[in-house]
Every structure is written in structure tokens, then in C-alpha cells.
Coordinates of C-alpha atoms in Angstrom, one line a residue:
X211 CA -34.4 -118.2 -52.6
X212 CA -33.3 -117.2 -56.1
X213 CA -29.8 -116.5 -57.3
X214 CA -30.6 -112.8 -57.3
X215 CA -31.7 -113.0 -53.7
X216 CA -28.5 -114.8 -52.8
X217 CA -26.4 -112.3 -54.7
X218 CA -28.2 -109.4 -53.0
X219 CA -27.6 -111.0 -49.6
X220 CA -23.9 -111.6 -50.2
X221 CA -23.5 -108.0 -51.4
X222 CA -25.2 -106.7 -48.2
X223 CA -23.0 -108.9 -46.0
X224 CA -19.9 -107.7 -47.9
X225 CA -20.9 -104.0 -47.5
X226 CA -21.5 -104.5 -43.8
X227 CA -18.1 -106.2 -43.4
X228 CA -16.5 -103.3 -45.3
X229 CA -18.3 -100.8 -43.1
X230 CA -17.2 -102.6 -39.9
X231 CA -13.6 -102.6 -41.1
X232 CA -13.8 -98.9 -41.8
X233 CA -15.3 -98.2 -38.4
X234 CA -12.6 -100.3 -36.7
X235 CA -9.9 -98.5 -38.6
X236 CA -11.4 -95.1 -37.7
X237 CA -11.7 -96.1 -34.1
X238 CA -8.0 -97.2 -34.1
X239 CA -7.0 -93.9 -35.6
X240 CA -9.1 -91.9 -33.1
X241 CA -7.6 -93.9 -30.3
X242 CA -4.1 -93.3 -31.5
X243 CA -4.7 -89.5 -31.9
X244 CA -6.4 -89.4 -28.5
X245 CA -3.3 -91.0 -26.9
X246 CA -1.1 -88.6 -28.7
X247 CA -3.2 -85.6 -27.5
X248 CA -3.3 -86.9 -24.0
X249 CA 0.5 -87.3 -23.9
X250 CA 0.9 -83.8 -25.3
X251 CA -1.5 -82.3 -22.7
X252 CA 0.3 -84.2 -19.9
X253 CA 3.6 -82.7 -21.1
X254 CA 2.2 -79.2 -21.1
X255 CA 0.4 -79.7 -17.8
X256 CA 3.8 -80.7 -16.3
X257 CA 5.4 -77.6 -17.7
X258 CA 2.6 -75.4 -16.4
X259 CA 2.9 -76.9 -12.9
X260 CA 6.7 -76.5 -12.9
X261 CA 6.3 -72.8 -13.9
X262 CA 3.7 -72.2 -11.2
X263 CA 5.9 -73.8 -8.6
X264 CA 8.9 -71.6 -9.7
X265 CA 6.7 -68.5 -9.6
X266 CA 5.6 -69.3 -6.1
X267 CA 9.2 -69.9 -5.0
X268 CA 10.2 -66.6 -6.5
X269 CA 7.3 -64.8 -4.8
X270 CA 8.2 -66.4 -1.5
X271 CA 11.9 -65.4 -1.9
X272 CA 11.1 -61.8 -2.7
X273 CA 8.7 -61.7 0.3
X274 CA 11.3 -63.0 2.7
X275 CA 14.0 -60.7 1.3
X276 CA 11.9 -57.6 2.4

């Protein structure tokens, strides 16, 4: 193995390490954003269910008032 071969190999390993760090960072960001979206959706889902329940109660009340 020549010095150039060793230098080439070291550069490839360095580039691979850098790419793995970038991927890990990206996955962490994606995971964080995914959790935030999931929490937001859960919040709006809860609001939706509460409104539907209220609408059902109002419908039942108006039905029984007749």
C-alpha cells in the first residue's frame, strides 16, 4: 500500500463518517418534527372529537325538546 492509497482510504473513511453524521442528524430532526406533528394532530383530533360530542348533545337536546 502506498502513501497515496492510504491517504485515499483515509479520505473515504472520513467522507463516510461525515455522511453518517449528516444522516443521523437528519434522522434526529425528522424524528423531532414527526413528534411535533403527532402532538399537533393529537391536539386537533381532541378538539374535533369534543366538537362532535357537543354537536351530538345539541342534536339530542333539540330532538327531546320537540
